Amino acid sequence: MGLTSKKVLLLAVLVAVALFILTVWLWPRLSQGNWRAVLGRVGLLVATQLSLFAAVGLYANNSFGFYASWADLFGQEQEPGVVTNYQTGPNGTKLQMLGTERVSVQNGSRPAAGGRIDKVLIRGENSQIASPAFVYLPPQYFQKKYAHRKFPAALVLTGYPGTAEALYKKLHFPQTQHELLKKHKMQPTVLVMMRPTVAPPRDTECVDIPNGPQTETFFTKDLRADIAAHYRIGREARNWGVIGDSTGGYCALKMAMRHPDAYSSAVALSGAYKAPLDATTGDLFGGNPQLQRENNLLWRQRHLPAPEVNLLVTSSKQGEGNYHQTLRFIQQTKSPSRISSIILDSGGHNFNTWRREIPAALEWLGNHLRA
């Protein structure tokens, strides 16, 4: 049974309840002061507590999509098999189709009515990184009226560790765009949904790590080239935007600010403004203090010329740890950069908060891109 299976969650809950009942029933029998009784009480308490933590942890994982599988949880990522049957674009970049999924909207089985989600494997020539992605093609992509039109695209990133599936199963990015399109609030946009963890289990924070994974190159060069070679998508920065939550939000802002020739617009949902250095990241900058400063977005605003990009940041007055830094980021933004914000009165660092922000954020992003 998979980590996210409802059967696993139900089993964990039943085990926790059974151990609780067993503890209550056996406790009088283990009230003696001998060592066997003491060990019995300790064992029951430990087992009951562990089962409760497991049940709560599984419920939280199912709700927020931290880990997709047992292998993902224990750092043994299940990578796709041997790469075969590549489709090669004119510039030599490669993308492999792994399958398709329907979108959970009305008439979602018909691509011309509900769009389609393609699962692809992107293999970067420059970065030498291979990573799966889910590409949402809106209904217009399959309609005769748009048969010769190129579409804008948005890279959509989760937090760390996150799962790409959570972007359409929990955060409902395709479904939200589908509703916005029906209301004529945004133009049809291709969504490339991914996790920023393209070198699992390491949290690379979208950095080109010295002597390590070249994650920034993958997202700013390889991904755009591969996707544009396979789909009817523009290749210029004005055709591309990026949106992400948490770590993905930091990546979104940074890639637009550092590579305005790749992404013209960026949205950070509860994003940070610099990369952490901890056990999950390791040494991201190879001991280079200048490289570390250049990846600090607040430092960039003070010391480097502002790029000509559109930026949207979100936070909450209560419940978000990045609130004061977000205000500082807004105040420090200089022309020709353009800044917008969504500030909630209250909201935590979680899916529920981001679902409240995504409709307005996606509408803003879609209307800042050009087909």
mmCIF file of C-alpha atoms in Angstrom:
data_model
loop_
_atom_site.group_PDB
_atom_site.id
_atom_site.type_symbol
_atom_site.label_atom_id
_atom_site.label_comp_id
_atom_site.label_asym_id
_atom_site.label_seq_id
_atom_site.Cartn_x
_atom_site.Cartn_y
_atom_site.Cartn_z
ATOM 1 C CA MET A 1 0.000 0.000 0.000
ATOM 2 C CA GLY A 2 1.305 3.426 -0.962
ATOM 3 C CA LEU A 3 2.225 6.172 1.475
ATOM 4 C CA THR A 4 -0.716 8.337 0.383
ATOM 5 C CA SER A 5 -3.222 5.468 0.314
ATOM 6 C CA LYS A 6 -6.387 6.006 2.343
ATOM 7 C CA LYS A 7 -6.082 2.372 3.447
ATOM 8 C CA VAL A 8 -2.718 3.116 5.058
ATOM 9 C CA LEU A 9 -4.182 6.115 6.876
ATOM 10 C CA LEU A 10 -7.212 4.108 8.050
ATOM 11 C CA LEU A 11 -4.946 1.285 9.229
ATOM 12 C CA ALA A 12 -2.781 3.733 11.191
ATOM 13 C CA VAL A 13 -5.865 5.213 12.875
ATOM 14 C CA LEU A 14 -7.226 1.756 13.769
ATOM 15 C CA VAL A 15 -3.848 0.699 15.216
ATOM 16 C CA ALA A 16 -3.674 3.878 17.308
ATOM 17 C CA VAL A 17 -7.207 3.351 18.650
ATOM 18 C CA ALA A 18 -6.527 -0.330 19.367
ATOM 19 C CA LEU A 19 -3.315 0.454 21.258
ATOM 20 C CA PHE A 20 -5.086 3.135 23.284
ATOM 21 C CA ILE A 21 -7.828 0.677 24.289
ATOM 22 C CA LEU A 22 -5.209 -1.994 25.036
ATOM 23 C CA THR A 23 -3.280 0.430 27.241
ATOM 24 C CA VAL A 24 -6.375 1.312 29.271
ATOM 25 C CA TRP A 25 -7.309 -2.363 29.654
ATOM 26 C CA LEU A 26 -3.851 -3.612 30.653
ATOM 27 C CA TRP A 27 -2.806 -0.677 32.849
ATOM 28 C CA PRO A 28 -4.254 -2.099 36.119
ATOM 29 C CA ARG A 29 -2.435 -5.386 35.498
ATOM 30 C CA LEU A 30 0.827 -3.502 35.040
ATOM 31 C CA SER A 31 0.509 -1.448 38.202
ATOM 32 C CA GLN A 32 3.022 -3.555 40.148
ATOM 33 C CA GLY A 33 6.424 -2.114 40.896
ATOM 34 C CA ASN A 34 8.542 -4.915 39.419
ATOM 35 C CA TRP A 35 10.708 -4.340 36.349
ATOM 36 C CA ARG A 36 8.482 -6.360 34.010
ATOM 37 C CA ALA A 37 5.463 -4.197 34.835
ATOM 38 C CA VAL A 38 7.492 -1.006 34.394
ATOM 39 C CA LEU A 39 8.783 -2.147 30.998
ATOM 40 C CA GLY A 40 5.242 -3.131 30.010
ATOM 41 C CA ARG A 41 3.914 0.341 30.848
ATOM 42 C CA VAL A 42 6.772 2.050 29.014
ATOM 43 C CA GLY A 43 6.281 -0.189 25.983
ATOM 44 C CA LEU A 44 2.550 0.477 25.802
ATOM 45 C CA LEU A 45 3.024 4.240 26.150
ATOM 46 C CA VAL A 46 5.739 4.357 23.500
ATOM 47 C CA ALA A 47 3.747 2.189 21.066
ATOM 48 C CA THR A 48 0.594 4.270 21.575
ATOM 49 C CA GLN A 49 2.450 7.562 21.111
ATOM 50 C CA LEU A 50 4.225 6.327 17.974
ATOM 51 C CA SER A 51 0.971 5.108 16.459
ATOM 52 C CA LEU A 52 -0.680 8.482 17.153
ATOM 53 C CA PHE A 53 2.238 10.367 15.584
ATOM 54 C CA ALA A 54 2.118 8.051 12.569
ATOM 55 C CA ALA A 55 -1.617 8.611 12.086
ATOM 56 C CA VAL A 56 -1.284 12.405 12.406
ATOM 57 C CA GLY A 57 1.767 12.414 10.126
ATOM 58 C CA LEU A 58 0.009 10.390 7.438
ATOM 59 C CA TYR A 59 -3.023 12.659 7.605
ATOM 60 C CA ALA A 60 -0.829 15.766 7.289
ATOM 61 C CA ASN A 61 1.072 14.242 4.366
ATOM 62 C CA ASN A 62 -2.157 13.356 2.564
ATOM 63 C CA SER A 63 -3.448 16.899 3.105
ATOM 64 C CA PHE A 64 -0.323 18.828 2.136
ATOM 65 C CA GLY A 65 1.502 16.465 -0.239
ATOM 66 C CA PHE A 66 4.947 16.529 1.396
ATOM 67 C CA TYR A 67 5.978 13.058 0.168
ATOM 68 C CA ALA A 68 4.562 11.011 -2.701
ATOM 69 C CA SER A 69 5.820 7.534 -1.766
ATOM 70 C CA TRP A 70 7.675 5.515 0.864
ATOM 71 C CA ALA A 71 10.838 5.799 -1.241
ATOM 72 C CA ASP A 72 10.398 9.575 -1.343
ATOM 73 C CA LEU A 73 9.927 9.669 2.438
ATOM 74 C CA PHE A 74 13.120 7.706 3.094
ATOM 75 C CA GLY A 75 15.182 9.577 0.505
ATOM 76 C CA GLN A 76 15.151 6.762 -2.059
ATOM 77 C CA GLU A 77 13.490 8.612 -4.934
ATOM 78 C CA GLN A 78 11.983 6.372 -7.592
ATOM 79 C CA GLU A 79 13.364 7.818 -10.806
ATOM 80 C CA PRO A 80 11.864 6.975 -14.222
ATOM 81 C CA GLY A 81 13.414 4.053 -16.072
ATOM 82 C CA VAL A 82 15.738 4.056 -19.041
ATOM 83 C CA VAL A 83 15.047 6.965 -21.341
ATOM 84 C CA THR A 84 13.778 5.835 -24.753
ATOM 85 C CA ASN A 85 11.820 7.190 -27.715
ATOM 86 C CA TYR A 86 12.861 10.819 -27.358
ATOM 87 C CA GLN A 87 11.223 13.443 -29.493
ATOM 88 C CA THR A 88 13.918 15.865 -30.561
ATOM 89 C CA GLY A 89 13.308 19.512 -31.352
ATOM 90 C CA PRO A 90 15.162 21.644 -33.882
ATOM 91 C CA ASN A 91 17.673 22.836 -31.306
ATOM 92 C CA GLY A 92 18.584 19.312 -30.208
ATOM 93 C CA THR A 93 16.754 19.412 -26.858
ATOM 94 C CA LYS A 94 14.757 16.396 -25.792
ATOM 95 C CA LEU A 95 11.483 15.613 -24.082
ATOM 96 C CA GLN A 96 9.929 12.219 -23.452
ATOM 97 C CA MET A 97 6.189 11.635 -23.120
ATOM 98 C CA LEU A 98 5.343 9.395 -20.151
ATOM 99 C CA GLY A 99 1.562 9.517 -20.308
ATOM 100 C CA THR A 100 -1.515 11.728 -20.048
ATOM 101 C CA GLU A 101 -4.186 12.445 -17.444
ATOM 102 C CA ARG A 102 -7.616 14.020 -17.661
ATOM 103 C CA VAL A 103 -8.378 17.218 -15.796
ATOM 104 C CA SER A 104 -10.957 16.937 -13.013
ATOM 105 C CA VAL A 105 -13.410 19.445 -14.495
ATOM 106 C CA GLN A 106 -16.706 19.078 -16.301
ATOM 107 C CA ASN A 107 -16.195 17.223 -19.605
ATOM 108 C CA GLY A 108 -12.602 16.695 -18.558
ATOM 109 C CA SER A 109 -12.343 13.565 -20.701
ATOM 110 C CA ARG A 110 -12.482 15.778 -23.814
ATOM 111 C CA PRO A 111 -9.265 17.822 -24.218
ATOM 112 C CA ALA A 112 -11.051 20.491 -26.301
ATOM 113 C CA ALA A 113 -13.441 21.061 -23.355
ATOM 114 C CA GLY A 114 -11.358 20.356 -20.258
ATOM 115 C CA GLY A 115 -7.754 20.479 -21.423
ATOM 116 C CA ARG A 116 -5.212 17.742 -20.800
ATOM 117 C CA ILE A 117 -2.319 17.005 -18.455
ATOM 118 C CA ASP A 118 0.757 15.442 -20.056
ATOM 119 C CA LYS A 119 3.373 13.745 -17.905
ATOM 120 C CA VAL A 120 6.760 14.298 -19.504
ATOM 121 C CA LEU A 121 10.413 13.741 -18.718
ATOM 122 C CA ILE A 122 12.607 16.771 -19.319
ATOM 123 C CA ARG A 123 16.262 16.001 -19.903
ATOM 124 C CA GLY A 124 18.482 19.073 -19.799
ATOM 125 C CA GLU A 125 21.469 19.191 -22.121
ATOM 126 C CA ASN A 126 23.152 22.092 -20.325
ATOM 127 C CA SER A 127 22.437 21.040 -16.746
ATOM 128 C CA GLN A 128 22.563 17.261 -17.281
ATOM 129 C CA ILE A 129 19.492 17.028 -15.046
ATOM 130 C CA ALA A 130 16.475 14.861 -15.895
ATOM 131 C CA SER A 131 13.213 15.507 -14.100
ATOM 132 C CA PRO A 132 9.511 14.714 -14.628
ATOM 133 C CA ALA A 133 6.896 17.433 -15.076
ATOM 134 C CA PHE A 134 3.138 17.694 -15.575
ATOM 135 C CA VAL A 135 2.161 19.951 -18.475
ATOM 136 C CA TYR A 136 -1.394 21.308 -18.426
ATOM 137 C CA LEU A 137 -2.645 22.212 -21.888
ATOM 138 C CA PRO A 138 -5.788 24.381 -21.713
ATOM 139 C CA PRO A 139 -8.841 23.499 -23.854
ATOM 140 C CA GLN A 140 -7.987 26.183 -26.422
ATOM 141 C CA TYR A 141 -4.783 24.302 -27.269
ATOM 142 C CA PHE A 142 -6.950 21.609 -28.911
ATOM 143 C CA GLN A 143 -9.491 23.881 -30.589
ATOM 144 C CA LYS A 144 -9.356 24.652 -34.330
ATOM 145 C CA LYS A 145 -9.594 28.383 -33.687
ATOM 146 C CA TYR A 146 -6.198 28.277 -31.950
ATOM 147 C CA ALA A 147 -4.578 25.625 -34.156
ATOM 148 C CA HIS A 148 -1.809 27.948 -35.374
ATOM 149 C CA ARG A 149 -1.402 30.015 -32.243
ATOM 150 C CA LYS A 150 1.527 29.908 -29.840
ATOM 151 C CA PHE A 151 0.622 30.079 -26.155
ATOM 152 C CA PRO A 152 2.263 31.710 -23.146
ATOM 153 C CA ALA A 153 3.521 29.364 -20.442
ATOM 154 C CA ALA A 154 4.004 29.459 -16.680
ATOM 155 C CA LEU A 155 6.334 27.268 -14.676
ATOM 156 C CA VAL A 156 4.492 26.253 -11.473
ATOM 157 C CA LEU A 157 6.655 25.099 -8.549
ATOM 158 C CA THR A 158 5.831 23.443 -5.229
ATOM 159 C CA GLY A 159 7.657 23.982 -1.980
ATOM 160 C CA TYR A 160 10.253 21.613 -0.546
ATOM 161 C CA PRO A 161 9.947 18.674 -0.448
ATOM 162 C CA GLY A 162 6.517 18.805 -2.106
ATOM 163 C CA THR A 163 5.072 16.721 -4.937
ATOM 164 C CA ALA A 164 4.219 17.947 -8.421
ATOM 165 C CA GLU A 165 0.902 16.075 -8.249
ATOM 166 C CA ALA A 166 -0.180 18.326 -5.377
ATOM 167 C CA LEU A 167 -0.257 21.272 -7.769
ATOM 168 C CA TYR A 168 -3.296 19.868 -9.572
ATOM 169 C CA LYS A 169 -4.696 17.480 -6.941
ATOM 170 C CA LYS A 170 -4.509 19.799 -3.919
ATOM 171 C CA LEU A 171 -3.851 23.353 -5.140
ATOM 172 C CA HIS A 172 -5.985 22.946 -8.296
ATOM 173 C CA PHE A 173 -3.978 25.156 -10.652
ATOM 174 C CA PRO A 174 -5.520 23.696 -13.866
ATOM 175 C CA GLN A 175 -9.022 23.749 -12.398
ATOM 176 C CA THR A 176 -8.568 27.368 -11.282
ATOM 177 C CA GLN A 177 -7.387 28.435 -14.737
ATOM 178 C CA HIS A 178 -10.336 26.574 -16.270
ATOM 179 C CA GLU A 179 -12.747 28.669 -14.180
ATOM 180 C CA LEU A 180 -10.900 31.904 -14.977
ATOM 181 C CA LEU A 181 -11.018 31.111 -18.694
ATOM 182 C CA LYS A 182 -14.784 30.577 -18.546
ATOM 183 C CA LYS A 183 -15.108 34.029 -16.955
ATOM 184 C CA HIS A 184 -12.706 35.567 -19.523
ATOM 185 C CA LYS A 185 -10.437 36.753 -16.720
ATOM 186 C CA MET A 186 -7.180 35.474 -18.217
ATOM 187 C CA GLN A 187 -5.780 34.192 -21.469
ATOM 188 C CA PRO A 188 -5.178 30.451 -21.999
ATOM 189 C CA THR A 189 -1.773 29.568 -20.592
ATOM 190 C CA VAL A 190 0.205 26.332 -20.575
ATOM 191 C CA LEU A 191 1.188 25.320 -17.024
ATOM 192 C CA VAL A 192 4.394 23.337 -16.481
ATOM 193 C CA MET A 193 3.944 21.886 -12.982
ATOM 194 C CA MET A 194 7.009 20.625 -11.118
ATOM 195 C CA ARG A 195 8.719 20.322 -7.773
ATOM 196 C CA PRO A 196 11.904 22.400 -7.359
ATOM 197 C CA THR A 197 13.656 19.276 -6.064
ATOM 198 C CA VAL A 198 15.135 18.088 -9.359
ATOM 199 C CA ALA A 199 18.142 16.456 -7.657
ATOM 200 C CA PRO A 200 16.365 14.563 -4.824
ATOM 201 C CA PRO A 201 16.599 14.354 -1.934
ATOM 202 C CA ARG A 202 18.743 17.523 -1.844
ATOM 203 C CA ASP A 203 17.036 20.886 -1.528
ATOM 204 C CA THR A 204 18.996 22.891 -4.097
ATOM 205 C CA GLU A 205 16.917 26.098 -3.751
ATOM 206 C CA CYS A 206 17.169 26.537 -7.546
ATOM 207 C CA VAL A 207 20.886 27.313 -7.282
ATOM 208 C CA ASP A 208 23.669 26.321 -9.678
ATOM 209 C CA ILE A 209 25.704 24.651 -6.944
ATOM 210 C CA PRO A 210 29.486 24.742 -7.490
ATOM 211 C CA ASN A 211 30.537 21.173 -8.359
ATOM 212 C CA GLY A 212 26.911 20.113 -7.815
ATOM 213 C CA PRO A 213 23.468 20.097 -9.485
ATOM 214 C CA GLN A 214 22.966 22.975 -11.921
ATOM 215 C CA THR A 215 19.350 23.571 -10.980
ATOM 216 C CA GLU A 216 19.148 27.214 -12.022
ATOM 217 C CA THR A 217 20.427 26.350 -15.489
ATOM 218 C CA PHE A 218 17.864 23.543 -15.742
ATOM 219 C CA PHE A 219 14.925 25.861 -15.006
ATOM 220 C CA THR A 220 16.083 28.953 -16.898
ATOM 221 C CA LYS A 221 17.512 27.285 -20.030
ATOM 222 C CA ASP A 222 16.833 23.573 -20.448
ATOM 223 C CA LEU A 223 13.209 23.424 -19.363
ATOM 224 C CA ARG A 224 12.103 26.373 -21.493
ATOM 225 C CA ALA A 225 13.917 25.055 -24.562
ATOM 226 C CA ASP A 226 12.580 21.509 -24.179
ATOM 227 C CA ILE A 227 8.983 22.563 -23.605
ATOM 228 C CA ALA A 228 8.967 25.147 -26.413
ATOM 229 C CA ALA A 229 10.473 22.598 -28.827
ATOM 230 C CA HIS A 230 7.636 20.152 -28.160
ATOM 231 C CA TYR A 231 4.595 22.396 -27.626
ATOM 232 C CA ARG A 232 3.248 25.505 -29.337
ATOM 233 C CA ILE A 233 4.783 27.894 -26.820
ATOM 234 C CA GLY A 234 6.730 31.102 -27.358
ATOM 235 C CA ARG A 235 10.443 31.142 -26.608
ATOM 236 C CA GLU A 236 10.879 34.735 -25.440
ATOM 237 C CA ALA A 237 10.848 35.949 -21.843
ATOM 238 C CA ARG A 238 7.594 37.820 -22.421
ATOM 239 C CA ASN A 239 5.973 34.444 -23.180
ATOM 240 C CA TRP A 240 7.103 32.891 -19.875
ATOM 241 C CA GLY A 241 6.237 33.397 -16.218
ATOM 242 C CA VAL A 242 6.868 31.439 -13.031
ATOM 243 C CA ILE A 243 4.763 30.962 -9.884
ATOM 244 C CA GLY A 244 5.549 28.963 -6.754
ATOM 245 C CA ASP A 245 4.720 28.501 -3.103
ATOM 246 C CA SER A 246 7.212 28.551 -0.226
ATOM 247 C CA THR A 247 10.579 27.389 -1.652
ATOM 248 C CA GLY A 248 9.004 27.521 -5.096
ATOM 249 C CA GLY A 249 8.086 31.154 -4.444
ATOM 250 C CA TYR A 250 11.687 32.043 -3.626
ATOM 251 C CA CYS A 251 12.775 30.249 -6.801
ATOM 252 C CA ALA A 252 10.184 32.154 -8.839
ATOM 253 C CA LEU A 253 11.329 35.591 -7.682
ATOM 254 C CA LYS A 254 14.997 34.742 -7.955
ATOM 255 C CA MET A 255 14.818 33.313 -11.462
ATOM 256 C CA ALA A 256 12.945 36.347 -12.777
ATOM 257 C CA MET A 257 15.301 38.783 -11.047
ATOM 258 C CA ARG A 258 18.474 36.949 -12.055
ATOM 259 C CA HIS A 259 17.275 35.889 -15.509
ATOM 260 C CA PRO A 260 14.858 38.476 -16.927
ATOM 261 C CA ASP A 261 15.778 37.081 -20.344
ATOM 262 C CA ALA A 262 14.066 33.821 -19.315
ATOM 263 C CA TYR A 263 11.040 34.877 -17.224
ATOM 264 C CA SER A 264 9.317 38.233 -17.491
ATOM 265 C CA SER A 265 6.901 37.745 -14.573
ATOM 266 C CA ALA A 266 7.010 35.923 -11.248
ATOM 267 C CA VAL A 267 4.668 35.175 -8.347
ATOM 268 C CA ALA A 268 5.830 34.117 -4.869
ATOM 269 C CA LEU A 269 3.148 32.627 -2.620
ATOM 270 C CA SER A 270 4.607 32.909 0.900
ATOM 271 C CA GLY A 271 8.102 32.895 -0.563
ATOM 272 C CA ALA A 272 11.352 33.464 1.289
ATOM 273 C CA TYR A 273 13.903 36.024 0.125
ATOM 274 C CA LYS A 274 17.085 34.078 0.637
ATOM 275 C CA ALA A 275 18.095 30.427 0.618
ATOM 276 C CA PRO A 276 18.472 28.581 3.936
ATOM 277 C CA LEU A 277 21.645 26.655 4.676
ATOM 278 C CA ASP A 278 20.837 23.493 6.621
ATOM 279 C CA ALA A 279 21.061 19.710 6.499
ATOM 280 C CA THR A 280 18.673 19.495 3.529
ATOM 281 C CA THR A 281 20.576 22.012 1.393
ATOM 282 C CA GLY A 282 24.191 21.408 2.286
ATOM 283 C CA ASP A 283 26.680 24.027 1.098
ATOM 284 C CA LEU A 284 24.826 25.684 -1.769
ATOM 285 C CA PHE A 285 27.461 28.269 -2.613
ATOM 286 C CA GLY A 286 30.768 26.423 -2.318
ATOM 287 C CA GLY A 287 32.005 28.835 0.331
ATOM 288 C CA ASN A 288 31.619 31.773 -2.088
ATOM 289 C CA PRO A 289 30.154 34.719 -0.088
ATOM 290 C CA GLN A 290 29.509 36.796 -3.226
ATOM 291 C CA LEU A 291 27.432 34.025 -4.793
ATOM 292 C CA GLN A 292 25.485 33.739 -1.537
ATOM 293 C CA ARG A 293 24.802 37.497 -1.518
ATOM 294 C CA GLU A 294 23.668 37.450 -5.146
ATOM 295 C CA ASN A 295 21.050 34.815 -4.243
ATOM 296 C CA ASN A 296 19.752 37.004 -1.409
ATOM 297 C CA LEU A 297 16.921 38.943 -3.029
ATOM 298 C CA LEU A 298 16.858 41.783 -0.507
ATOM 299 C CA TRP A 299 20.611 42.272 -1.029
ATOM 300 C CA ARG A 300 20.119 42.266 -4.806
ATOM 301 C CA GLN A 301 17.548 45.038 -4.532
ATOM 302 C CA ARG A 302 19.946 47.270 -2.592
ATOM 303 C CA HIS A 303 23.144 46.646 -4.544
ATOM 304 C CA LEU A 304 22.315 45.611 -8.128
ATOM 305 C CA PRO A 305 20.366 47.262 -10.967
ATOM 306 C CA ALA A 306 16.683 46.387 -11.030
ATOM 307 C CA PRO A 307 15.575 44.109 -13.884
ATOM 308 C CA GLU A 308 12.573 44.919 -16.055
ATOM 309 C CA VAL A 309 10.205 42.268 -14.689
ATOM 310 C CA ASN A 310 6.749 42.001 -13.096
ATOM 311 C CA LEU A 311 6.691 40.637 -9.541
ATOM 312 C CA LEU A 312 3.829 39.616 -7.257
ATOM 313 C CA VAL A 313 4.395 38.641 -3.621
ATOM 314 C CA THR A 314 1.919 37.331 -1.038
ATOM 315 C CA SER A 315 1.852 37.134 2.745
ATOM 316 C CA SER A 316 -0.457 37.419 5.766
ATOM 317 C CA LYS A 317 -0.429 39.928 8.610
ATOM 318 C CA GLN A 318 -1.008 37.075 11.044
ATOM 319 C CA GLY A 319 0.286 33.551 10.568
ATOM 320 C CA GLU A 320 3.109 34.117 8.068
ATOM 321 C CA GLY A 321 6.746 34.448 9.097
ATOM 322 C CA ASN A 322 7.715 36.363 5.972
ATOM 323 C CA TYR A 323 5.314 39.296 6.474
ATOM 324 C CA HIS A 324 7.823 41.978 7.504
ATOM 325 C CA GLN A 325 10.378 40.855 4.924
ATOM 326 C CA THR A 326 7.651 40.977 2.275
ATOM 327 C CA LEU A 327 6.883 44.609 3.175
ATOM 328 C CA ARG A 328 10.591 45.362 2.990
ATOM 329 C CA PHE A 329 10.853 43.672 -0.402
ATOM 330 C CA ILE A 330 7.936 45.752 -1.697
ATOM 331 C CA GLN A 331 9.461 48.994 -0.386
ATOM 332 C CA GLN A 332 12.885 48.240 -1.875
ATOM 333 C CA THR A 333 11.605 47.384 -5.369
ATOM 334 C CA LYS A 334 12.954 49.944 -7.862
ATOM 335 C CA SER A 335 11.972 50.791 -11.421
ATOM 336 C CA PRO A 336 11.976 49.314 -14.019
ATOM 337 C CA SER A 337 10.821 46.370 -11.865
ATOM 338 C CA ARG A 338 7.088 46.462 -11.140
ATOM 339 C CA ILE A 339 5.720 45.072 -7.871
ATOM 340 C CA SER A 340 2.247 43.931 -6.761
ATOM 341 C CA SER A 341 1.092 42.116 -3.623
ATOM 342 C CA ILE A 342 -1.669 40.066 -2.009
ATOM 343 C CA ILE A 343 -1.691 40.598 1.759
ATOM 344 C CA LEU A 344 -4.240 38.631 3.769
ATOM 345 C CA ASP A 345 -5.321 39.623 7.259
ATOM 346 C CA SER A 346 -4.748 36.062 8.462
ATOM 347 C CA GLY A 347 -3.401 32.895 6.903
ATOM 348 C CA GLY A 348 -0.766 30.285 7.644
ATOM 349 C CA HIS A 349 1.978 28.723 5.553
ATOM 350 C CA ASN A 350 -0.280 26.050 4.093
ATOM 351 C CA PHE A 351 -2.393 24.868 1.164
ATOM 352 C CA ASN A 352 -5.577 26.470 2.454
ATOM 353 C CA THR A 353 -3.985 29.923 2.408
ATOM 354 C CA TRP A 354 -2.469 29.431 -1.042
ATOM 355 C CA ARG A 355 -5.780 28.231 -2.469
ATOM 356 C CA ARG A 356 -7.232 31.591 -1.375
ATOM 357 C CA GLU A 357 -4.463 33.445 -3.219
ATOM 358 C CA ILE A 358 -4.089 31.359 -6.381
ATOM 359 C CA PRO A 359 -7.138 32.645 -8.335
ATOM 360 C CA ALA A 360 -6.043 36.297 -8.127
ATOM 361 C CA ALA A 361 -2.372 35.392 -8.544
ATOM 362 C CA LEU A 362 -2.975 33.203 -11.598
ATOM 363 C CA GLU A 363 -5.190 35.861 -13.181
ATOM 364 C CA TRP A 364 -2.452 38.462 -12.578
ATOM 365 C CA LEU A 365 0.252 36.218 -14.017
ATOM 366 C CA GLY A 366 -1.736 35.135 -17.063
ATOM 367 C CA ASN A 367 -2.509 38.724 -17.976
ATOM 368 C CA HIS A 368 1.133 39.813 -17.731
ATOM 369 C CA LEU A 369 2.295 37.236 -20.301
ATOM 370 C CA ARG A 370 2.177 37.611 -24.052
ATOM 371 C CA ALA A 371 1.285 34.900 -26.560
#
